[in-house]
PDB file of C-alpha atoms in Angstrom:
ATOM      1  CA  UNK A  13     -61.761-159.678 -24.234  1.00 41.00           C
ATOM      2  CA  UNK A  14     -58.107-160.060 -25.273  1.00 37.00           C
ATOM      3  CA  UNK A  15     -55.809-162.463 -23.387  1.00 38.00           C
ATOM      4  CA  UNK A  16     -52.053-162.584 -23.027  1.00 38.00           C
ATOM      5  CA  UNK A  17     -51.523-164.397 -26.194  1.00 37.00           C
ATOM      6  CA  UNK A  18     -53.038-161.849 -28.203  1.00 43.00           C
ATOM      7  CA  UNK A  19     -56.261-163.678 -28.837  1.00 46.00           C
ATOM      8  CA  UNK A  20     -59.903-162.935 -28.137  1.00 53.00           C
ATOM      9  CA  UNK A  21     -62.790-165.059 -27.066  1.00 61.00           C
ATOM     10  CA  UNK A  22     -66.238-165.099 -28.673  1.00 70.00           C
ATOM     11  CA  UNK A  23     -68.528-163.562 -25.769  1.00 72.00           C
ATOM     12  CA  UNK A  24     -70.800-166.662 -25.519  1.00 84.00           C
ATOM     13  CA  UNK A  25     -69.805-167.269 -21.869  1.00 80.00           C
ATOM     14  CA  UNK A  26     -71.971-164.202 -20.921  1.00 86.00           C
ATOM     15  CA  UNK A  27     -74.527-163.807 -23.851  1.00 92.00           C
ATOM     16  CA  UNK A  28     -77.037-162.036 -21.646  1.00 89.00           C
ATOM     17  CA  UNK A  29     -74.686-159.005 -21.823  1.00 91.00           C
ATOM     18  CA  UNK A  30     -74.738-158.696 -25.629  1.00 94.00           C
ATOM     19  CA  UNK A  31     -76.750-155.904 -27.313  1.00 94.00           C
ATOM     20  CA  UNK A  32     -80.203-156.430 -28.763  1.00 96.00           C
ATOM     21  CA  UNK A  33     -81.431-156.157 -32.268  1.00 95.00           C
ATOM     22  CA  UNK A  34     -84.926-156.492 -33.427  1.00 94.00           C
ATOM     23  CA  UNK A  35     -86.075-158.351 -36.627  1.00 96.00           C
ATOM     24  CA  UNK A  36     -86.954-154.996 -38.155  1.00 95.00           C
ATOM     25  CA  UNK A  37     -83.238-154.144 -38.222  1.00 94.00           C
ATOM     26  CA  UNK A  38     -82.598-157.177 -40.463  1.00 95.00           C
ATOM     27  CA  UNK A  39     -85.850-157.228 -42.371  1.00 96.00           C
ATOM     28  CA  UNK A  40     -85.503-157.721 -46.049  1.00 96.00           C
ATOM     29  CA  UNK A  41     -87.175-158.979 -49.111  1.00 96.00           C
ATOM     30  CA  UNK A  42     -84.982-162.037 -49.602  1.00 97.00           C
ATOM     31  CA  UNK A  43     -82.448-164.006 -47.498  1.00 98.00           C
ATOM     32  CA  UNK A  44     -80.643-167.241 -47.792  1.00 98.00           C
ATOM     33  CA  UNK A  45     -79.997-169.534 -44.873  1.00 98.00           C
ATOM     34  CA  UNK A  46     -76.945-171.846 -45.324  1.00 98.00           C
ATOM     35  CA  UNK A  47     -76.600-174.928 -43.129  1.00 98.00           C
ATOM     36  CA  UNK A  48     -73.622-177.132 -42.989  1.00 98.00           C
ATOM     37  CA  UNK A  49     -75.933-180.184 -41.981  1.00 98.00           C
ATOM     38  CA  UNK A  50     -79.586-180.736 -41.633  1.00 98.00           C
ATOM     39  CA  UNK A  51     -80.657-179.183 -38.386  1.00 98.00           C
ATOM     40  CA  UNK A  52     -78.006-176.380 -38.063  1.00 98.00           C
ATOM     41  CA  UNK A  53     -80.505-173.844 -39.786  1.00 98.00           C
ATOM     42  CA  UNK A  54     -83.113-174.476 -37.129  1.00 98.00           C
ATOM     43  CA  UNK A  55     -80.727-174.641 -34.114  1.00 98.00           C
ATOM     44  CA  UNK A  56     -78.893-171.406 -35.243  1.00 98.00           C
ATOM     45  CA  UNK A  57     -81.502-169.425 -37.125  1.00 98.00           C
ATOM     46  CA  UNK A  58     -84.933-170.882 -36.433  1.00 98.00           C
ATOM     47  CA  UNK A  59     -86.235-167.796 -34.667  1.00 98.00           C
ATOM     48  CA  UNK A  60     -84.887-165.515 -37.270  1.00 98.00           C
ATOM     49  CA  UNK A  61     -86.414-167.774 -40.075  1.00 98.00           C
ATOM     50  CA  UNK A  62     -90.038-167.644 -38.308  1.00 98.00           C
ATOM     51  CA  UNK A  63     -89.781-163.884 -37.881  1.00 98.00           C
ATOM     52  CA  UNK A  64     -88.564-163.189 -41.416  1.00 98.00           C
ATOM     53  CA  UNK A  65     -91.387-165.303 -42.761  1.00 98.00           C
ATOM     54  CA  UNK A  66     -93.966-163.342 -40.614  1.00 97.00           C
ATOM     55  CA  UNK A  67     -92.742-160.240 -42.488  1.00 97.00           C
ATOM     56  CA  UNK A  68     -93.164-162.002 -45.788  1.00 97.00           C
ATOM     57  CA  UNK A  69     -89.400-162.278 -46.574  1.00 97.00           C
ATOM     58  CA  UNK A  70     -88.701-164.630 -49.250  1.00 97.00           C
ATOM     59  CA  UNK A  71     -86.370-167.356 -47.812  1.00 98.00           C
ATOM     60  CA  UNK A  72     -84.207-170.029 -49.307  1.00 98.00           C
ATOM     61  CA  UNK A  73     -82.511-172.705 -47.278  1.00 98.00           C
ATOM     62  CA  UNK A  74     -79.475-174.482 -48.705  1.00 98.00           C
ATOM     63  CA  UNK A  75     -78.278-177.657 -46.856  1.00 98.00           C
ATOM     64  CA  UNK A  76     -74.713-178.488 -47.815  1.00 98.00           C
ATOM     65  CA  UNK A  77     -73.881-181.864 -46.247  1.00 97.00           C
ATOM     66  CA  UNK A  78     -76.165-184.930 -45.956  1.00 97.00           C
ATOM     67  CA  UNK A  79     -75.770-185.663 -42.301  1.00 96.00           C
ATOM     68  CA  UNK A  80     -75.214-189.422 -42.840  1.00 96.00           C
ATOM     69  CA  UNK A  81     -72.238-189.705 -40.556  1.00 96.00           C
ATOM     70  CA  UNK A  82     -74.288-188.983 -37.555  1.00 97.00           C
ATOM     71  CA  UNK A  83     -75.029-192.689 -37.238  1.00 97.00           C
ATOM     72  CA  UNK A  84     -72.374-194.352 -39.521  1.00 96.00           C
ATOM     73  CA  UNK A  85     -72.785-197.858 -38.177  1.00 96.00           C
ATOM     74  CA  UNK A  86     -76.644-198.125 -37.960  1.00 97.00           C
ATOM     75  CA  UNK A  87     -78.068-201.151 -39.844  1.00 97.00           C
ATOM     76  CA  UNK A  88     -81.645-199.822 -39.434  1.00 97.00           C
ATOM     77  CA  UNK A  89     -80.601-196.541 -41.077  1.00 98.00           C
ATOM     78  CA  UNK A  90     -77.899-197.039 -43.629  1.00 97.00           C
ATOM     79  CA  UNK A  91     -76.629-193.861 -45.356  1.00 96.00           C
ATOM     80  CA  UNK A  92     -79.496-193.668 -48.057  1.00 97.00           C
ATOM     81  CA  UNK A  93     -82.189-194.198 -45.526  1.00 98.00           C
ATOM     82  CA  UNK A  94     -80.684-191.762 -42.990  1.00 98.00           C
ATOM     83  CA  UNK A  95     -80.281-189.253 -45.599  1.00 98.00           C
ATOM     84  CA  UNK A  96     -84.037-189.420 -46.478  1.00 98.00           C
ATOM     85  CA  UNK A  97     -84.909-189.231 -42.815  1.00 98.00           C
ATOM     86  CA  UNK A  98     -82.911-186.286 -42.014  1.00 98.00           C
ATOM     87  CA  UNK A  99     -84.159-184.271 -45.187  1.00 98.00           C
ATOM     88  CA  UNK A 100     -87.797-185.197 -44.066  1.00 98.00           C
ATOM     89  CA  UNK A 101     -86.958-183.695 -40.776  1.00 98.00           C
ATOM     90  CA  UNK A 102     -85.615-180.557 -42.153  1.00 98.00           C
ATOM     91  CA  UNK A 103     -88.671-180.204 -44.416  1.00 98.00           C
ATOM     92  CA  UNK A 104     -91.066-180.731 -41.310  1.00 98.00           C
ATOM     93  CA  UNK A 105     -88.986-178.213 -39.331  1.00 98.00           C
ATOM     94  CA  UNK A 106     -89.001-175.609 -42.077  1.00 98.00           C
ATOM     95  CA  UNK A 107     -92.866-176.011 -42.654  1.00 98.00           C
ATOM     96  CA  UNK A 108     -93.333-175.267 -38.997  1.00 98.00           C
ATOM     97  CA  UNK A 109     -91.336-172.011 -39.424  1.00 98.00           C
ATOM     98  CA  UNK A 110     -93.247-170.965 -42.496  1.00 98.00           C
ATOM     99  CA  UNK A 111     -90.818-172.298 -45.317  1.00 98.00           C
ATOM    100  CA  UNK A 112     -92.265-174.443 -47.980  1.00 97.00           C
ATOM    101  CA  UNK A 113     -90.473-177.498 -49.332  1.00 97.00           C
ATOM    102  CA  UNK A 114     -89.828-175.875 -52.694  1.00 98.00           C
ATOM    103  CA  UNK A 115     -87.623-173.249 -51.093  1.00 98.00           C
ATOM    104  CA  UNK A 116     -85.331-175.953 -49.440  1.00 98.00           C
ATOM    105  CA  UNK A 117     -82.306-177.243 -51.393  1.00 98.00           C
ATOM    106  CA  UNK A 118     -80.157-180.140 -50.345  1.00 98.00           C
ATOM    107  CA  UNK A 119     -76.779-180.631 -51.909  1.00 97.00           C
ATOM    108  CA  UNK A 120     -76.158-183.913 -50.371  1.00 97.00           C
ATOM    109  CA  UNK A 121     -72.307-183.793 -50.052  1.00 96.00           C
ATOM    110  CA  UNK A 122     -71.193-186.386 -47.676  1.00 94.00           C
ATOM    111  CA  UNK A 123     -70.316-185.221 -44.216  1.00 95.00           C
ATOM    112  CA  UNK A 124     -66.652-184.302 -44.109  1.00 93.00           C
ATOM    113  CA  UNK A 125     -66.164-184.052 -47.964  1.00 93.00           C
ATOM    114  CA  UNK A 126     -66.680-180.333 -48.603  1.00 93.00           C
ATOM    115  CA  UNK A 127     -63.030-179.730 -49.024  1.00 90.00           C
ATOM    116  CA  UNK A 128     -62.535-182.713 -51.329  1.00 91.00           C
ATOM    117  CA  UNK A 129     -65.269-181.283 -53.593  1.00 90.00           C
ATOM    118  CA  UNK A 130     -64.261-177.642 -53.117  1.00 89.00           C
ATOM    119  CA  UNK A 131     -63.856-176.363 -56.651  1.00 91.00           C
ATOM    120  CA  UNK A 132     -67.012-177.868 -58.034  1.00 92.00           C
ATOM    121  CA  UNK A 133     -68.875-176.801 -54.868  1.00 93.00           C
ATOM    122  CA  UNK A 134     -67.596-173.102 -55.239  1.00 95.00           C
ATOM    123  CA  UNK A 135     -68.901-173.155 -58.820  1.00 94.00           C
ATOM    124  CA  UNK A 136     -72.359-174.511 -57.837  1.00 95.00           C
ATOM    125  CA  UNK A 137     -72.652-172.121 -54.943  1.00 95.00           C
ATOM    126  CA  UNK A 138     -71.757-169.174 -57.264  1.00 96.00           C
ATOM    127  CA  UNK A 139     -74.471-170.251 -59.685  1.00 96.00           C
ATOM    128  CA  UNK A 140     -77.006-170.748 -56.908  1.00 97.00           C
ATOM    129  CA  UNK A 141     -76.298-167.435 -55.130  1.00 97.00           C
ATOM    130  CA  UNK A 142     -76.558-165.612 -58.515  1.00 96.00           C
ATOM    131  CA  UNK A 143     -80.015-167.238 -58.980  1.00 96.00           C
ATOM    132  CA  UNK A 144     -81.267-166.439 -55.560  1.00 96.00           C
ATOM    133  CA  UNK A 145     -79.634-163.056 -55.257  1.00 96.00           C
ATOM    134  CA  UNK A 146     -80.358-162.773 -51.444  1.00 98.00           C
ATOM    135  CA  UNK A 147     -80.021-159.544 -49.684  1.00 98.00           C
ATOM    136  CA  UNK A 148     -78.818-161.278 -46.633  1.00 98.00           C
ATOM    137  CA  UNK A 149     -77.044-164.568 -46.170  1.00 98.00           C
ATOM    138  CA  UNK A 150     -76.988-166.374 -42.771  1.00 98.00           C
ATOM    139  CA  UNK A 151     -73.962-168.811 -42.641  1.00 98.00           C
ATOM    140  CA  UNK A 152     -72.088-170.629 -39.937  1.00 98.00           C
ATOM    141  CA  UNK A 153     -69.623-168.822 -37.807  1.00 96.00           C
ATOM    142  CA  UNK A 154     -66.249-168.975 -39.568  1.00 95.00           C
ATOM    143  CA  UNK A 155     -64.291-170.274 -36.515  1.00 94.00           C
ATOM    144  CA  UNK A 156     -66.947-172.744 -35.430  1.00 95.00           C
ATOM    145  CA  UNK A 157     -65.191-175.831 -33.951  1.00 94.00           C
ATOM    146  CA  UNK A 158     -66.693-178.285 -36.493  1.00 96.00           C
ATOM    147  CA  UNK A 159     -64.754-178.554 -39.729  1.00 96.00           C
ATOM    148  CA  UNK A 160     -67.781-178.788 -41.914  1.00 97.00           C
ATOM    149  CA  UNK A 161     -69.110-175.531 -40.585  1.00 97.00           C
ATOM    150  CA  UNK A 162     -65.843-173.768 -41.260  1.00 96.00           C
ATOM    151  CA  UNK A 163     -65.636-175.280 -44.661  1.00 96.00           C
ATOM    152  CA  UNK A 164     -69.256-174.124 -45.387  1.00 97.00           C
ATOM    153  CA  UNK A 165     -68.307-170.562 -44.470  1.00 97.00           C
ATOM    154  CA  UNK A 166     -65.204-170.618 -46.577  1.00 97.00           C
ATOM    155  CA  UNK A 167     -67.358-172.132 -49.519  1.00 96.00           C
ATOM    156  CA  UNK A 168     -69.816-169.145 -49.454  1.00 97.00           C
ATOM    157  CA  UNK A 169     -67.074-166.623 -48.967  1.00 96.00           C
ATOM    158  CA  UNK A 170     -65.111-167.859 -51.980  1.00 95.00           C
ATOM    159  CA  UNK A 171     -68.303-167.845 -54.155  1.00 95.00           C
ATOM    160  CA  UNK A 172     -69.068-164.306 -53.232  1.00 96.00           C
ATOM    161  CA  UNK A 173     -65.644-163.181 -53.904  1.00 92.00           C
ATOM    162  CA  UNK A 174     -66.289-163.864 -57.697  1.00 79.00           C
ATOM    163  CA  UNK A 175     -69.640-162.172 -57.796  1.00 91.00           C
ATOM    164  CA  UNK A 176     -70.804-158.621 -58.024  1.00 87.00           C
ATOM    165  CA  UNK A 177     -73.541-159.417 -55.300  1.00 90.00           C
ATOM    166  CA  UNK A 178     -72.745-157.958 -51.892  1.00 93.00           C
ATOM    167  CA  UNK A 179     -75.158-159.470 -49.605  1.00 97.00           C
ATOM    168  CA  UNK A 180     -75.027-158.699 -45.836  1.00 97.00           C
ATOM    169  CA  UNK A 181     -73.318-161.743 -44.097  1.00 98.00           C
ATOM    170  CA  UNK A 182     -74.765-162.723 -40.684  1.00 98.00           C
ATOM    171  CA  UNK A 183     -72.918-165.515 -38.982  1.00 97.00           C
ATOM    172  CA  UNK A 184     -74.471-167.899 -36.400  1.00 98.00           C
ATOM    173  CA  UNK A 185     -72.441-170.005 -33.772  1.00 96.00           C
ATOM    174  CA  UNK A 186     -73.360-173.725 -33.150  1.00 97.00           C
ATOM    175  CA  UNK A 187     -70.541-175.680 -31.536  1.00 96.00           C
ATOM    176  CA  UNK A 188     -68.970-172.556 -29.885  1.00 94.00           C
ATOM    177  CA  UNK A 189     -71.689-172.979 -27.349  1.00 94.00           C
ATOM    178  CA  UNK A 190     -69.799-175.947 -26.026  1.00 93.00           C
ATOM    179  CA  UNK A 191     -67.016-174.224 -23.928  1.00 88.00           C
ATOM    180  CA  UNK A 192     -64.917-177.404 -24.099  1.00 89.00           C
ATOM    181  CA  UNK A 193     -64.599-176.950 -27.890  1.00 91.00           C
ATOM    182  CA  UNK A 194     -64.720-173.189 -28.076  1.00 87.00           C
ATOM    183  CA  UNK A 195     -61.435-171.638 -29.234  1.00 79.00           C
ATOM    184  CA  UNK A 196     -59.799-168.209 -29.182  1.00 76.00           C
ATOM    185  CA  UNK A 197     -59.867-165.782 -32.190  1.00 77.00           C
ATOM    186  CA  UNK A 198     -57.154-163.482 -33.684  1.00 78.00           C
ATOM    187  CA  UNK A 199     -57.014-160.244 -31.838  1.00 74.00           C
ATOM    188  CA  UNK A 200     -57.068-158.499 -35.339  1.00 80.00           C
ATOM    189  CA  UNK A 201     -60.569-159.947 -36.068  1.00 82.00           C
ATOM    190  CA  UNK A 202     -63.124-157.172 -35.683  1.00 88.00           C
ATOM    191  CA  UNK A 203     -66.674-158.320 -35.261  1.00 90.00           C
ATOM    192  CA  UNK A 204     -69.812-157.308 -33.710  1.00 92.00           C
ATOM    193  CA  UNK A 205     -71.826-159.836 -31.642  1.00 93.00           C
ATOM    194  CA  UNK A 206     -75.478-159.341 -30.833  1.00 96.00           C
ATOM    195  CA  UNK A 207     -78.805-161.052 -29.894  1.00 97.00           C
ATOM    196  CA  UNK A 208     -81.968-161.136 -31.928  1.00 98.00           C
ATOM    197  CA  UNK A 209     -85.197-161.038 -29.861  1.00 97.00           C
ATOM    198  CA  UNK A 210     -87.203-164.125 -30.917  1.00 98.00           C
ATOM    199  CA  UNK A 211     -89.439-164.302 -27.817  1.00 97.00           C
ATOM    200  CA  UNK A 212     -92.474-164.202 -30.122  1.00 97.00           C
ATOM    201  CA  UNK A 213     -91.628-167.268 -31.883  1.00 98.00           C
ATOM    202  CA  UNK A 214     -89.474-169.224 -29.418  1.00 98.00           C
ATOM    203  CA  UNK A 215     -91.988-171.978 -28.836  1.00 98.00           C
ATOM    204  CA  UNK A 216     -92.381-172.431 -32.562  1.00 98.00           C
ATOM    205  CA  UNK A 217     -88.556-172.753 -32.900  1.00 98.00           C
ATOM    206  CA  UNK A 218     -88.651-175.389 -29.987  1.00 98.00           C
ATOM    207  CA  UNK A 219     -91.326-177.427 -32.077  1.00 98.00           C
ATOM    208  CA  UNK A 220     -89.139-177.303 -35.030  1.00 98.00           C
ATOM    209  CA  UNK A 221     -86.164-178.464 -33.085  1.00 98.00           C
ATOM    210  CA  UNK A 222     -88.213-181.270 -31.933  1.00 98.00           C
ATOM    211  CA  UNK A 223     -88.790-182.444 -35.548  1.00 98.00           C
ATOM    212  CA  UNK A 224     -85.094-183.634 -35.517  1.00 98.00           C
ATOM    213  CA  UNK A 225     -85.864-186.960 -33.681  1.00 98.00           C
ATOM    214  CA  UNK A 226     -82.839-188.637 -35.171  1.00 98.00           C
ATOM    215  CA  UNK A 227     -80.640-185.999 -33.462  1.00 98.00           C
ATOM    216  CA  UNK A 228     -82.241-185.524 -30.218  1.00 97.00           C
ATOM    217  CA  UNK A 229     -83.883-188.876 -29.262  1.00 97.00           C
ATOM    218  CA  UNK A 230     -82.961-192.569 -29.352  1.00 95.00           C
ATOM    219  CA  UNK A 231     -84.909-193.071 -32.571  1.00 97.00           C
ATOM    220  CA  UNK A 232     -81.682-194.688 -34.024  1.00 97.00           C
ATOM    221  CA  UNK A 233     -80.703-197.048 -31.304  1.00 96.00           C
ATOM    222  CA  UNK A 234     -78.499-199.429 -33.087  1.00 97.00           C
ATOM    223  CA  UNK A 235     -75.320-197.403 -33.387  1.00 96.00           C
ATOM    224  CA  UNK A 236     -73.276-197.185 -30.248  1.00 92.00           C
ATOM    225  CA  UNK A 237     -71.125-194.389 -31.587  1.00 91.00           C
ATOM    226  CA  UNK A 238     -74.231-192.488 -32.940  1.00 95.00           C
ATOM    227  CA  UNK A 239     -74.609-188.805 -32.320  1.00 96.00           C
ATOM    228  CA  UNK A 240     -77.147-187.219 -30.105  1.00 96.00           C
ATOM    229  CA  UNK A 241     -77.399-183.612 -29.072  1.00 96.00           C
ATOM    230  CA  UNK A 242     -77.447-183.296 -25.264  1.00 95.00           C
ATOM    231  CA  UNK A 243     -79.979-181.541 -23.228  1.00 96.00           C
ATOM    232  CA  UNK A 244     -77.243-179.324 -22.129  1.00 96.00           C
ATOM    233  CA  UNK A 245     -76.268-178.332 -25.809  1.00 96.00           C
ATOM    234  CA  UNK A 246     -79.997-177.914 -26.862  1.00 97.00           C
ATOM    235  CA  UNK A 247     -80.594-175.543 -23.915  1.00 96.00           C
ATOM    236  CA  UNK A 248     -78.262-173.096 -25.814  1.00 96.00           C
ATOM    237  CA  UNK A 249     -80.912-172.944 -28.750  1.00 98.00           C
ATOM    238  CA  UNK A 250     -84.107-172.624 -26.777  1.00 96.00           C
ATOM    239  CA  UNK A 251     -83.621-169.053 -25.299  1.00 97.00           C
ATOM    240  CA  UNK A 252     -85.873-166.216 -26.246  1.00 97.00           C
ATOM    241  CA  UNK A 253     -82.928-164.858 -28.363  1.00 98.00           C
ATOM    242  CA  UNK A 254     -80.344-165.969 -30.835  1.00 98.00           C
ATOM    243  CA  UNK A 255     -76.795-164.810 -31.111  1.00 97.00           C
ATOM    244  CA  UNK A 256     -75.294-163.519 -34.290  1.00 97.00           C
ATOM    245  CA  UNK A 257     -71.956-162.143 -35.482  1.00 95.00           C
ATOM    246  CA  UNK A 258     -71.114-159.775 -38.172  1.00 95.00           C
ATOM    247  CA  UNK A 259     -67.704-158.500 -39.334  1.00 92.00           C
ATOM    248  CA  UNK A 260     -67.091-154.847 -38.903  1.00 88.00           C
ATOM    249  CA  UNK A 261     -66.784-153.355 -42.323  1.00 77.00           C
TER     250      UNK A 261
END
């Protein structure tokens, strides 16, 4: 809906009104899931991952940032140990969803540093996508309130601009689910927002989310400024559907 400023809002305030699509409409032989941080792939795309794997789609998961600033002052989990923990959580979550460890790649860019390593990251991304040659790329929503999520979208888009490959791009929201952070969008942006039915695997997705104990429990209890996903935020990712956005071409 457009407001007086000429901006539109992403229709997440009433997702139950979004049109449905089935997994058969996005079935493919190969897909790439791009996550800004360890856990975004499960929160945003866990249902799609499980459903695509059930159709024998070849999946690769690329995690850009290392997630070590979620608890920057923990003495029990300094950066190296926290990185190992978060990667282990990702591998556990992906195994539950049907993705083996050799299909998961961690680039280990420190949180908040994508833009400072942008040129080298674009080159690496270009080479990676060329090797994987996915038919579909799931990537974070370009206007996500989190800077790392926006930088990840920009990174993938820049890499594709120099390639002959033209995979289908499907964007997933994360922090737009928090209405306090959700922004408005340019009215000129033409996108289609839809829901994927994941009812058949929603319990599996919930189990995968539970693998991220560092993000949803008090496992790391010695950092007063440590991050933890609230129950209210988590509730947005445990519906029998997932929301996706595609640009109208």
